[in-house]
mmCIF file of C-alpha atoms and ligand atoms in Angstrom:
data_model
loop_
_atom_site.group_PDB
_atom_site.id
_atom_site.type_symbol
_atom_site.label_atom_id
_atom_site.label_comp_id
_atom_site.label_asym_id
_atom_site.label_seq_id
_atom_site.Cartn_x
_atom_site.Cartn_y
_atom_site.Cartn_z
ATOM 1 C CA MET A 1 36.937 4.015 24.379
ATOM 2 C CA THR A 2 34.542 1.215 25.749
ATOM 3 C CA ARG A 3 36.921 -1.684 27.596
ATOM 4 C CA ALA A 4 36.319 -4.484 24.499
ATOM 5 C CA ASN A 5 38.306 -1.717 22.298
ATOM 6 C CA ASP A 6 41.885 -1.489 24.342
ATOM 7 C CA PRO A 7 44.914 -2.955 22.233
ATOM 8 C CA LYS A 8 46.443 -5.409 25.203
ATOM 9 C CA LEU A 9 43.910 -7.284 25.022
ATOM 10 C CA ARG A 10 43.983 -11.301 23.696
ATOM 11 C CA SER A 11 41.698 -14.033 23.401
ATOM 12 C CA TRP A 12 42.220 -17.355 24.904
ATOM 13 C CA VAL A 13 40.563 -18.456 20.854
ATOM 14 C CA GLU A 14 43.719 -18.392 18.605
ATOM 15 C CA VAL A 15 44.010 -15.573 16.304
ATOM 16 C CA PRO A 16 45.957 -15.702 13.310
ATOM 17 C CA HIS A 17 47.870 -12.531 12.977
ATOM 18 C CA ASP A 18 46.134 -11.825 10.102
ATOM 19 C CA SER A 19 42.505 -12.430 10.954
ATOM 20 C CA ASP A 20 39.623 -9.703 10.592
ATOM 21 C CA PHE A 21 38.646 -11.182 14.260
ATOM 22 C CA PRO A 22 40.665 -10.694 16.924
ATOM 23 C CA ILE A 23 39.143 -9.406 20.281
ATOM 24 C CA GLN A 24 38.485 -5.885 19.502
ATOM 25 C CA ASN A 25 36.871 -6.742 17.041
ATOM 26 C CA LEU A 26 33.088 -8.677 18.315
ATOM 27 C CA PRO A 27 31.289 -7.742 15.501
ATOM 28 C CA PHE A 28 27.903 -9.336 15.170
ATOM 29 C CA GLY A 29 26.065 -11.583 12.728
ATOM 30 C CA VAL A 30 23.759 -14.412 12.270
ATOM 31 C CA PHE A 31 24.594 -18.666 11.701
ATOM 32 C CA ARG A 32 23.331 -21.560 11.034
ATOM 33 C CA THR A 33 24.310 -25.261 10.445
ATOM 34 C CA PRO A 34 22.636 -28.544 9.662
ATOM 35 C CA GLY A 35 21.595 -29.313 13.045
ATOM 36 C CA LEU A 36 21.044 -25.547 14.561
ATOM 37 C CA ARG A 37 18.894 -23.337 14.105
ATOM 38 C CA PRO A 38 19.505 -19.772 13.162
ATOM 39 C CA ARG A 39 21.227 -17.685 15.736
ATOM 40 C CA LEU A 40 23.343 -14.318 16.787
ATOM 41 C CA CYS A 41 26.584 -14.819 16.875
ATOM 42 C CA THR A 42 30.233 -12.857 16.858
ATOM 43 C CA ALA A 43 33.511 -13.365 15.304
ATOM 44 C CA ILE A 44 36.630 -14.415 16.842
ATOM 45 C CA GLY A 45 39.446 -15.716 15.253
ATOM 46 C CA ARG A 46 38.489 -18.611 12.665
ATOM 47 C CA TYR A 47 35.404 -19.274 15.143
ATOM 48 C CA VAL A 48 32.171 -17.582 15.588
ATOM 49 C CA ALA A 49 30.322 -18.198 18.987
ATOM 50 C CA ASP A 50 26.942 -19.007 19.550
ATOM 51 C CA LEU A 51 25.256 -16.328 21.527
ATOM 52 C CA GLN A 52 21.941 -18.246 21.863
ATOM 53 C CA VAL A 53 24.164 -20.783 23.932
ATOM 54 C CA LEU A 54 26.381 -17.849 25.576
ATOM 55 C CA ALA A 55 22.597 -16.224 26.656
ATOM 56 C CA GLU A 56 21.198 -20.116 28.176
ATOM 57 C CA HIS A 57 24.471 -20.110 30.211
ATOM 58 C CA GLY A 58 22.864 -17.007 31.716
ATOM 59 C CA PHE A 59 26.160 -15.206 30.789
ATOM 60 C CA PHE A 60 23.728 -12.044 29.460
ATOM 61 C CA ASP A 61 20.984 -11.927 31.919
ATOM 62 C CA ASP A 62 22.828 -9.412 34.872
ATOM 63 C CA LEU A 63 22.882 -7.279 31.623
ATOM 64 C CA GLY A 64 19.271 -7.638 31.691
ATOM 65 C CA VAL A 65 19.530 -8.237 27.831
ATOM 66 C CA PRO A 66 16.510 -10.839 27.458
ATOM 67 C CA ARG A 67 17.763 -14.343 26.091
ATOM 68 C CA TYR A 68 15.608 -14.193 23.269
ATOM 69 C CA VAL A 69 16.938 -11.978 20.976
ATOM 70 C CA PHE A 70 20.197 -14.053 20.685
ATOM 71 C CA SER A 71 17.668 -16.880 19.029
ATOM 72 C CA ARG A 72 16.005 -14.506 16.112
ATOM 73 C CA PRO A 73 16.771 -15.220 12.564
ATOM 74 C CA PHE A 74 18.278 -11.585 12.370
ATOM 75 C CA LEU A 75 19.856 -8.840 14.150
ATOM 76 C CA ASN A 76 17.209 -6.401 14.113
ATOM 77 C CA ASP A 77 15.530 -7.108 17.805
ATOM 78 C CA PHE A 78 19.085 -7.208 19.132
ATOM 79 C CA ILE A 79 20.079 -4.146 17.786
ATOM 80 C CA ALA A 80 16.367 -2.589 18.984
ATOM 81 C CA LEU A 81 17.260 -2.584 23.128
ATOM 82 C CA GLY A 82 19.634 0.669 22.254
ATOM 83 C CA LYS A 83 23.437 0.783 22.005
ATOM 84 C CA THR A 84 23.916 0.371 26.365
ATOM 85 C CA ALA A 85 22.528 -3.093 26.076
ATOM 86 C CA THR A 86 24.163 -3.622 22.707
ATOM 87 C CA ARG A 87 27.405 -2.016 23.916
ATOM 88 C CA ALA A 88 27.518 -3.776 27.264
ATOM 89 C CA VAL A 89 26.750 -7.435 25.393
ATOM 90 C CA ARG A 90 29.870 -7.171 23.072
ATOM 91 C CA ASN A 91 32.215 -6.259 26.758
ATOM 92 C CA ARG A 92 30.814 -9.219 27.877
ATOM 93 C CA LEU A 93 31.538 -10.552 25.159
ATOM 94 C CA SER A 94 35.316 -9.683 25.584
ATOM 95 C CA GLU A 95 35.494 -10.754 29.199
ATOM 96 C CA LEU A 96 33.594 -14.278 28.558
ATOM 97 C CA LEU A 97 37.010 -14.189 25.596
ATOM 98 C CA ASP A 98 39.902 -12.846 27.539
ATOM 99 C CA ASP A 99 42.929 -15.321 28.501
ATOM 100 C CA ASN A 100 43.189 -12.913 31.188
ATOM 101 C CA LEU A 101 39.882 -12.420 33.200
ATOM 102 C CA GLU A 102 39.318 -15.396 34.943
ATOM 103 C CA ASP A 103 36.078 -14.120 36.756
ATOM 104 C CA TRP A 104 34.377 -14.771 32.946
ATOM 105 C CA ASP A 105 36.213 -17.577 31.543
ATOM 106 C CA ALA A 106 34.447 -19.380 29.210
ATOM 107 C CA SER A 107 36.899 -21.274 27.955
ATOM 108 C CA GLU A 108 35.697 -24.160 29.668
ATOM 109 C CA LEU A 109 32.195 -24.266 27.445
ATOM 110 C CA ALA A 110 34.251 -23.982 23.990
ATOM 111 C CA GLY A 111 33.329 -26.898 22.931
ATOM 112 C CA TYR A 112 29.477 -25.974 23.330
ATOM 113 C CA PHE A 113 29.720 -22.213 21.797
ATOM 114 C CA LEU A 114 32.422 -22.707 19.002
ATOM 115 C CA HIS A 115 32.175 -23.361 15.434
ATOM 116 C CA LEU A 116 34.452 -23.368 12.698
ATOM 117 C CA ARG A 117 33.293 -20.764 10.469
ATOM 118 C CA ASP A 118 34.466 -22.528 7.569
ATOM 119 C CA GLU A 119 31.629 -25.445 9.117
ATOM 120 C CA VAL A 120 29.254 -22.830 9.404
ATOM 121 C CA GLN A 121 26.750 -20.836 6.863
ATOM 122 C CA MET A 122 26.680 -17.503 7.577
ATOM 123 C CA LEU A 123 23.386 -16.159 6.997
ATOM 124 C CA MET A 124 21.728 -12.671 5.550
ATOM 125 C CA PRO A 125 22.500 -10.508 9.200
ATOM 126 C CA LEU A 126 19.743 -7.766 8.834
ATOM 127 C CA LYS A 127 16.178 -7.621 8.323
ATOM 128 C CA VAL A 128 16.372 -4.573 5.987
ATOM 129 C CA GLY A 129 13.072 -2.679 5.835
ATOM 130 C CA ASP A 130 14.360 0.633 3.269
ATOM 131 C CA TYR A 131 17.171 0.888 1.355
ATOM 132 C CA THR A 132 19.056 4.217 0.327
ATOM 133 C CA ASP A 133 21.905 4.540 -1.884
ATOM 134 C CA PHE A 134 24.457 7.367 -1.858
ATOM 135 C CA TYR A 135 26.486 8.900 -3.952
ATOM 136 C CA SER A 136 28.860 11.120 -1.692
ATOM 137 C CA SER A 137 32.793 10.076 -3.837
ATOM 138 C CA ARG A 138 34.019 12.614 -5.353
ATOM 139 C CA GLU A 139 36.454 11.383 -7.675
ATOM 140 C CA HIS A 140 33.358 8.674 -8.482
ATOM 141 C CA ALA A 141 30.875 11.524 -9.227
ATOM 142 C CA THR A 142 33.839 13.619 -11.073
ATOM 143 C CA ASN A 143 34.815 10.150 -12.760
ATOM 144 C CA VAL A 144 31.432 9.137 -13.651
ATOM 145 C CA GLY A 145 29.514 12.565 -14.662
ATOM 146 C CA ALA A 146 33.062 12.857 -17.188
ATOM 147 C CA MET A 147 32.038 10.197 -18.881
ATOM 148 C CA PHE A 148 28.326 10.680 -19.492
ATOM 149 C CA ARG A 149 28.225 14.333 -19.633
ATOM 150 C CA GLY A 150 32.214 15.475 -20.466
ATOM 151 C CA LYS A 151 34.830 17.540 -17.978
ATOM 152 C CA GLU A 152 33.330 20.525 -18.076
ATOM 153 C CA ASN A 153 29.588 18.861 -16.319
ATOM 154 C CA ALA A 154 31.436 16.643 -14.717
ATOM 155 C CA LEU A 155 30.219 17.662 -11.195
ATOM 156 C CA MET A 156 26.269 18.101 -10.926
ATOM 157 C CA PRO A 157 26.264 21.736 -9.626
ATOM 158 C CA ASN A 158 24.054 20.025 -6.466
ATOM 159 C CA TRP A 159 26.801 18.441 -5.946
ATOM 160 C CA LEU A 160 28.934 19.668 -3.438
ATOM 161 C CA HIS A 161 25.790 21.100 -1.643
ATOM 162 C CA LEU A 162 23.836 17.931 -0.782
ATOM 163 C CA PRO A 163 24.655 14.241 -0.145
ATOM 164 C CA VAL A 164 23.478 13.585 -3.354
ATOM 165 C CA GLY A 165 21.136 9.727 -3.520
ATOM 166 C CA TYR A 166 18.680 7.390 -4.301
ATOM 167 C CA HIS A 167 15.987 4.789 -2.884
ATOM 168 C CA GLY A 168 16.810 1.212 -3.746
ATOM 169 C CA ARG A 169 15.054 -1.800 -3.159
ATOM 170 C CA ALA A 170 15.572 -3.807 0.374
ATOM 171 C CA SER A 171 14.172 -7.346 -1.377
ATOM 172 C CA SER A 172 17.500 -7.853 -3.451
ATOM 173 C CA ILE A 173 19.683 -7.086 -0.801
ATOM 174 C CA VAL A 174 21.193 -11.194 -0.634
ATOM 175 C CA VAL A 175 24.101 -12.144 1.873
ATOM 176 C CA SER A 176 28.016 -12.300 0.646
ATOM 177 C CA GLY A 177 28.361 -16.078 -1.199
ATOM 178 C CA THR A 178 25.153 -15.809 -2.428
ATOM 179 C CA PRO A 179 25.192 -16.028 -6.285
ATOM 180 C CA VAL A 180 23.963 -13.494 -8.572
ATOM 181 C CA ARG A 181 22.043 -13.714 -11.522
ATOM 182 C CA ARG A 182 22.898 -11.197 -14.813
ATOM 183 C CA PRO A 183 20.067 -9.264 -15.375
ATOM 184 C CA LYS A 184 18.105 -8.957 -18.694
ATOM 185 C CA GLY A 185 16.772 -5.474 -19.347
ATOM 186 C CA GLN A 186 16.200 -2.884 -22.334
ATOM 187 C CA MET A 187 19.203 -0.998 -23.549
ATOM 188 C CA GLN A 188 20.240 1.562 -26.212
ATOM 189 C CA VAL A 189 23.572 0.137 -28.038
ATOM 190 C CA GLN A 190 24.066 2.965 -30.048
ATOM 191 C CA GLU A 191 23.037 6.335 -29.874
ATOM 192 C CA GLY A 192 20.127 7.533 -31.626
ATOM 193 C CA ALA A 193 18.934 4.018 -32.199
ATOM 194 C CA PRO A 194 15.914 2.013 -31.007
ATOM 195 C CA PRO A 195 16.252 -0.057 -27.708
ATOM 196 C CA VAL A 196 16.572 -3.816 -27.436
ATOM 197 C CA PHE A 197 16.003 -6.178 -24.466
ATOM 198 C CA GLY A 198 18.522 -9.193 -23.572
ATOM 199 C CA PRO A 199 20.980 -9.991 -20.901
ATOM 200 C CA SER A 200 23.185 -7.191 -19.878
ATOM 201 C CA GLY A 201 27.106 -6.361 -21.742
ATOM 202 C CA GLN A 202 28.124 -4.420 -18.760
ATOM 203 C CA LEU A 203 27.629 -5.715 -15.480
ATOM 204 C CA ASP A 204 29.668 -4.158 -13.114
ATOM 205 C CA PHE A 205 30.738 -3.881 -9.236
ATOM 206 C CA GLU A 206 30.271 -1.223 -6.962
ATOM 207 C CA LEU A 207 32.472 -0.723 -4.121
ATOM 208 C CA GLU A 208 30.767 1.006 -0.918
ATOM 209 C CA MET A 209 30.123 -0.002 2.566
ATOM 210 C CA ALA A 210 26.817 0.433 4.216
ATOM 211 C CA PHE A 211 25.795 1.510 7.798
ATOM 212 C CA VAL A 212 23.141 0.071 9.901
ATOM 213 C CA ILE A 213 19.805 1.741 11.411
ATOM 214 C CA GLY A 214 20.261 1.317 14.981
ATOM 215 C CA ARG A 215 17.208 3.288 16.110
ATOM 216 C CA ASP A 216 13.913 4.309 14.804
ATOM 217 C CA SER A 217 13.031 8.379 14.399
ATOM 218 C CA GLN A 218 10.090 9.587 14.396
ATOM 219 C CA LEU A 219 7.927 10.610 11.217
ATOM 220 C CA GLY A 220 8.543 14.311 10.871
ATOM 221 C CA ALA A 221 11.330 14.918 13.075
ATOM 222 C CA SER A 222 15.314 15.005 11.959
ATOM 223 C CA ILE A 223 18.254 14.080 12.907
ATOM 224 C CA SER A 224 21.161 16.498 13.481
ATOM 225 C CA THR A 225 24.773 16.222 12.485
ATOM 226 C CA ALA A 226 25.799 15.578 16.057
ATOM 227 C CA ASP A 227 22.724 13.166 16.480
ATOM 228 C CA ALA A 228 24.206 11.293 14.042
ATOM 229 C CA GLU A 229 25.799 9.029 15.096
ATOM 230 C CA ASP A 230 23.477 6.956 17.940
ATOM 231 C CA TYR A 231 21.167 5.847 14.693
ATOM 232 C CA ILE A 232 24.070 3.958 13.466
ATOM 233 C CA PHE A 233 24.923 0.890 15.281
ATOM 234 C CA GLY A 234 27.649 -0.853 12.415
ATOM 235 C CA LEU A 235 28.744 -0.868 9.069
ATOM 236 C CA VAL A 236 28.891 -3.307 6.392
ATOM 237 C CA LEU A 237 30.407 -3.718 3.403
ATOM 238 C CA PHE A 238 27.881 -3.467 -0.025
ATOM 239 C CA ASN A 239 28.975 -4.319 -2.700
ATOM 240 C CA ASP A 240 25.934 -2.746 -5.556
ATOM 241 C CA TRP A 241 26.219 -4.453 -8.394
ATOM 242 C CA SER A 242 25.162 -2.410 -11.915
ATOM 243 C CA ALA A 243 24.025 -2.822 -15.112
ATOM 244 C CA ARG A 244 25.749 -0.077 -16.611
ATOM 245 C CA ASP A 245 23.970 -0.238 -20.221
ATOM 246 C CA ILE A 246 20.346 -0.610 -18.941
ATOM 247 C CA GLN A 247 21.670 1.928 -16.860
ATOM 248 C CA LYS A 248 22.418 4.692 -18.932
ATOM 249 C CA TRP A 249 19.497 4.500 -21.096
ATOM 250 C CA GLU A 250 17.049 3.796 -18.119
ATOM 251 C CA TYR A 251 17.925 6.674 -15.763
ATOM 252 C CA VAL A 252 16.758 9.992 -17.305
ATOM 253 C CA PRO A 253 14.991 12.215 -15.512
ATOM 254 C CA LEU A 254 14.101 10.256 -12.713
ATOM 255 C CA GLY A 255 17.541 8.207 -11.656
ATOM 256 C CA PRO A 256 18.740 4.685 -11.473
ATOM 257 C CA PHE A 257 15.961 1.662 -11.547
ATOM 258 C CA LEU A 258 16.143 -2.108 -13.296
ATOM 259 C CA GLY A 259 19.837 -1.141 -13.779
ATOM 260 C CA LYS A 260 20.655 -1.110 -10.028
ATOM 261 C CA ASN A 261 17.731 -3.362 -8.053
ATOM 262 C CA PHE A 262 18.773 -6.978 -8.870
ATOM 263 C CA ALA A 263 21.039 -7.812 -6.306
ATOM 264 C CA SER A 264 23.215 -6.236 -4.204
ATOM 265 C CA THR A 265 25.488 -8.189 -1.861
ATOM 266 C CA ILE A 266 26.414 -6.686 1.952
ATOM 267 C CA SER A 267 29.362 -8.903 4.261
ATOM 268 C CA PRO A 268 27.339 -11.212 6.566
ATOM 269 C CA TRP A 269 29.200 -8.898 9.502
ATOM 270 C CA VAL A 270 27.930 -5.425 10.991
ATOM 271 C CA VAL A 271 30.735 -4.147 12.592
ATOM 272 C CA THR A 272 30.137 -1.656 15.158
ATOM 273 C CA LEU A 273 30.424 1.568 15.462
ATOM 274 C CA ASP A 274 32.631 1.574 18.515
ATOM 275 C CA ALA A 275 34.591 -1.288 17.469
ATOM 276 C CA LEU A 276 35.363 1.558 14.721
ATOM 277 C CA GLU A 277 36.447 3.994 17.187
ATOM 278 C CA PRO A 278 39.883 3.435 17.049
ATOM 279 C CA PHE A 279 39.827 4.173 13.032
ATOM 280 C CA ARG A 280 38.352 7.767 13.465
ATOM 281 C CA VAL A 281 39.355 10.262 10.845
ATOM 282 C CA GLU A 282 38.653 13.434 9.696
ATOM 283 C CA GLY A 283 37.340 13.288 6.129
ATOM 284 C CA PRO A 284 38.157 15.555 2.935
ATOM 285 C CA ALA A 285 38.340 19.333 3.441
ATOM 286 C CA GLN A 286 34.806 20.707 2.174
ATOM 287 C CA ASP A 287 34.729 23.596 -0.053
ATOM 288 C CA PRO A 288 32.125 25.473 -0.089
ATOM 289 C CA GLN A 289 30.567 25.314 3.379
ATOM 290 C CA PRO A 290 27.685 23.059 3.517
ATOM 291 C CA LEU A 291 24.494 24.553 4.778
ATOM 292 C CA PRO A 292 24.312 24.580 8.502
ATOM 293 C CA TYR A 293 22.163 21.906 9.161
ATOM 294 C CA LEU A 294 24.928 19.883 6.965
ATOM 295 C CA GLN A 295 27.582 21.310 9.505
ATOM 296 C CA CYS A 296 29.307 19.135 11.703
ATOM 297 C CA ASP A 297 32.102 19.089 14.511
ATOM 298 C CA GLY A 298 35.224 17.033 14.861
ATOM 299 C CA PRO A 299 36.407 13.585 12.735
ATOM 300 C CA ARG A 300 33.478 12.242 10.912
ATOM 301 C CA SER A 301 35.215 9.384 8.655
ATOM 302 C CA PHE A 302 36.812 6.157 9.452
ATOM 303 C CA ASP A 303 40.175 4.878 8.052
ATOM 304 C CA ILE A 304 38.985 1.470 6.526
ATOM 305 C CA GLN A 305 40.994 0.207 3.915
ATOM 306 C CA LEU A 306 39.301 -1.770 0.932
ATOM 307 C CA GLU A 307 40.017 -3.989 -1.555
ATOM 308 C CA VAL A 308 38.038 -5.840 -4.624
ATOM 309 C CA GLU A 309 39.562 -8.690 -6.048
ATOM 310 C CA LEU A 310 37.999 -10.289 -8.911
ATOM 311 C CA GLN A 311 38.707 -14.027 -10.196
ATOM 312 C CA PRO A 312 37.261 -15.457 -13.686
ATOM 313 C CA ALA A 313 35.825 -18.963 -13.659
ATOM 314 C CA GLY A 314 38.362 -21.620 -12.708
ATOM 315 C CA GLY A 315 41.473 -19.456 -12.449
ATOM 316 C CA LYS A 316 43.483 -16.855 -10.112
ATOM 317 C CA GLY A 317 42.370 -14.117 -9.022
ATOM 318 C CA LYS A 318 43.518 -10.828 -9.283
ATOM 319 C CA PRO A 319 43.144 -7.746 -6.891
ATOM 320 C CA VAL A 320 41.729 -4.244 -9.326
ATOM 321 C CA CYS A 321 41.207 -1.955 -6.279
ATOM 322 C CA HIS A 322 42.772 -1.019 -3.529
ATOM 323 C CA SER A 323 40.407 2.358 -1.658
ATOM 324 C CA ASN A 324 39.735 3.918 1.521
ATOM 325 C CA PHE A 325 36.215 5.159 2.799
ATOM 326 C CA ARG A 326 37.869 7.769 4.427
ATOM 327 C CA TYR A 327 37.659 9.228 1.103
ATOM 328 C CA LEU A 328 34.012 10.091 0.993
ATOM 329 C CA TYR A 329 33.622 13.406 0.497
ATOM 330 C CA TRP A 330 30.189 13.116 2.684
ATOM 331 C CA ASN A 331 30.090 11.693 6.035
ATOM 332 C CA MET A 332 27.290 9.246 7.465
ATOM 333 C CA ALA A 333 26.434 11.750 9.528
ATOM 334 C CA GLN A 334 25.611 14.448 7.106
ATOM 335 C CA GLN A 335 23.812 11.504 5.178
ATOM 336 C CA LEU A 336 21.427 9.959 7.606
ATOM 337 C CA ALA A 337 21.411 14.962 8.401
ATOM 338 C CA HIS A 338 20.453 15.297 5.242
ATOM 339 C CA HIS A 339 17.982 11.327 4.617
ATOM 340 C CA THR A 340 15.953 13.039 7.836
ATOM 341 C CA VAL A 341 16.152 16.722 7.188
ATOM 342 C CA ASN A 342 12.214 17.118 5.288
ATOM 343 C CA GLY A 343 10.628 14.700 8.412
ATOM 344 C CA CYS A 344 11.295 11.385 6.552
ATOM 345 C CA ASN A 345 11.787 8.811 9.464
ATOM 346 C CA ILE A 346 14.656 5.882 9.598
ATOM 347 C CA ARG A 347 13.288 2.598 11.211
ATOM 348 C CA ILE A 348 16.250 -0.026 12.941
ATOM 349 C CA GLY A 349 17.372 -2.733 9.879
ATOM 350 C CA ASP A 350 17.335 0.538 7.572
ATOM 351 C CA LEU A 351 20.817 0.109 5.753
ATOM 352 C CA MET A 352 22.232 3.759 3.663
ATOM 353 C CA ALA A 353 25.337 2.774 1.316
ATOM 354 C CA SER A 354 27.741 5.290 0.909
ATOM 355 C CA GLY A 355 27.630 5.450 -2.930
ATOM 356 C CA THR A 356 31.242 3.950 -4.650
ATOM 357 C CA ILE A 357 34.006 4.454 -2.536
ATOM 358 C CA SER A 358 36.651 5.473 -6.040
ATOM 359 C CA GLY A 359 39.928 7.464 -4.944
ATOM 360 C CA PRO A 360 42.510 9.779 -6.453
ATOM 361 C CA GLY A 361 44.576 6.944 -7.991
ATOM 362 C CA PRO A 362 43.340 5.089 -11.126
ATOM 363 C CA ASP A 363 44.041 1.633 -9.020
ATOM 364 C CA SER A 364 41.824 3.239 -5.891
ATOM 365 C CA PHE A 365 38.876 3.494 -8.270
ATOM 366 C CA GLY A 366 35.606 1.277 -6.954
ATOM 367 C CA SER A 367 34.157 0.224 -10.470
ATOM 368 C CA LEU A 368 35.117 -1.285 -13.916
ATOM 369 C CA LEU A 369 32.651 1.509 -15.495
ATOM 370 C CA GLU A 370 35.902 3.253 -14.189
ATOM 371 C CA LEU A 371 39.221 1.489 -13.677
ATOM 372 C CA THR A 372 38.075 0.593 -17.421
ATOM 373 C CA TRP A 373 37.337 3.884 -18.485
ATOM 374 C CA ARG A 374 34.015 2.643 -19.814
ATOM 375 C CA GLY A 375 35.388 -0.204 -21.154
ATOM 376 C CA ALA A 376 38.040 1.900 -23.010
ATOM 377 C CA ASN A 377 41.567 -0.108 -21.037
ATOM 378 C CA PRO A 378 40.919 -3.291 -20.520
ATOM 379 C CA ILE A 379 41.889 -5.421 -17.359
ATOM 380 C CA PRO A 380 44.590 -8.015 -18.146
ATOM 381 C CA MET A 381 43.926 -11.052 -16.038
ATOM 382 C CA PRO A 382 46.000 -13.682 -14.953
ATOM 383 C CA ASP A 383 44.934 -16.135 -17.114
ATOM 384 C CA GLY A 384 45.169 -14.315 -20.544
ATOM 385 C CA SER A 385 42.016 -13.260 -20.527
ATOM 386 C CA GLU A 386 40.770 -9.284 -20.054
ATOM 387 C CA ARG A 387 38.158 -7.623 -18.599
ATOM 388 C CA LYS A 388 35.931 -4.642 -19.801
ATOM 389 C CA PHE A 389 32.344 -5.854 -17.661
ATOM 390 C CA LEU A 390 31.673 -9.225 -15.861
ATOM 391 C CA LEU A 391 32.025 -12.156 -17.327
ATOM 392 C CA ASP A 392 29.221 -15.495 -16.338
ATOM 393 C CA GLY A 393 31.578 -17.199 -13.882
ATOM 394 C CA ASP A 394 33.275 -14.619 -12.585
ATOM 395 C CA THR A 395 33.824 -14.291 -8.049
ATOM 396 C CA VAL A 396 33.816 -10.170 -7.241
ATOM 397 C CA ILE A 397 35.119 -10.378 -3.655
ATOM 398 C CA MET A 398 35.004 -6.993 -1.409
ATOM 399 C CA ARG A 399 37.079 -7.013 1.703
ATOM 400 C CA ALA A 400 37.236 -4.125 4.089
ATOM 401 C CA ARG A 401 39.950 -3.800 7.101
ATOM 402 C CA CYS A 402 41.323 -1.808 9.653
ATOM 403 C CA GLU A 403 44.923 -1.926 11.096
ATOM 404 C CA LYS A 404 46.815 0.881 13.808
ATOM 405 C CA ASP A 405 48.876 -0.032 17.058
ATOM 406 C CA GLY A 406 49.366 -3.974 16.005
ATOM 407 C CA VAL A 407 45.355 -4.626 15.938
ATOM 408 C CA ARG A 408 43.242 -5.740 12.726
ATOM 409 C CA ILE A 409 39.463 -5.183 12.579
ATOM 410 C CA GLY A 410 38.607 -6.414 9.459
ATOM 411 C CA PHE A 411 34.695 -7.161 7.756
ATOM 412 C CA GLY A 412 35.358 -10.537 6.259
ATOM 413 C CA GLU A 413 33.894 -10.589 2.495
ATOM 414 C CA ALA A 414 31.639 -9.591 0.606
ATOM 415 C CA ARG A 415 31.714 -12.275 -2.491
ATOM 416 C CA GLY A 416 29.125 -12.834 -5.476
ATOM 417 C CA LYS A 417 29.805 -14.435 -8.359
ATOM 418 C CA VAL A 418 27.811 -14.277 -11.260
ATOM 419 C CA LEU A 419 26.057 -16.324 -13.246
ATOM 420 C CA PRO A 420 24.215 -16.201 -16.876
ATOM 421 C CA PRO A 421 20.882 -15.441 -16.627
ATOM 422 C CA PHE A 422 17.671 -17.142 -16.691
HETATM 423 MN MN1 MN B 1 25.790 2.425 -5.727
#
């Protein structure tokens, strides 16, 4: 447990009780203002703290961390310094913002490095090289399988033996707040009929989290479950927008393609694995026992509460889903061990998404496909309308947070508004 996680710490920056960003969180992101070029920041209460300014004042010099990494437009160079360095920076930030540490008091400089979050623009925090999407929620895979193949064949024979995944597209990953265009494509509206072309009529969200690769691996080498977490820098919220009608027509036999790769939205804050450490829990029991390369010791999941809010254009929003990261059957260490077991290498900034995180109850399903059971049970909205799938003008807002010992660590939002197609 690092210094920064101490639940007793308090900051001289006011932190509202319902804030995602107490002094115990200190996630990393990238921001700009009309007057400031993109640079690295952390979040504290209602503020972002400008790390470039803190670096220019020499606050990180004794840590052996070069100043230039803080004035980059992405976190990648910072992450590349390695966990010893990034952990030292997070601990130093914890000292600088601590109410009780006079030696490291940075409060006199507050006017130079703190900006209200509402007044800055948060940017895409990572240069994502490769993006992989897993399919690791047993509940989600069972629900979707039951809908598409019937209850008896819901889980494919491989599912309980390996973390199923596919390679997604990094170019269309966007930061929270970026609008999402309804995709157009080919779909088969009626069984046996010829396909038609047009805007998707079944646009959906997928509630996911993704982990950020923090260390390169070597081509040809594998990462064990025991070492996997050394390669994980932190986590973001992830909305894997999906066009169900396009997906259904195209996915046989090679899997998802245009029904998935038009957009994915991430939260602007990368919450470090260090910050999540107090919330570590066991995942679900695994039966049958996985092959040896997928076995791991100790608790490998995290208790992260998840929520999806759906907001119609001009209307009041409504929470449509409450789930939890801990429901995932396959954990991150297993996903990474599987991903690299054939010698596939990973690189800093790669994103590995969990797959839709559905829980056991019907209000914990992580997609509209499941929540409405393919449109059979529409969701009533506060404005009197109902939703089977997303309409133009709808905004989807995902949130995630952990709570324990009076400390709440949150991820902020992954928010996106649906725009009509071009
Ligand atoms: Mn997905």
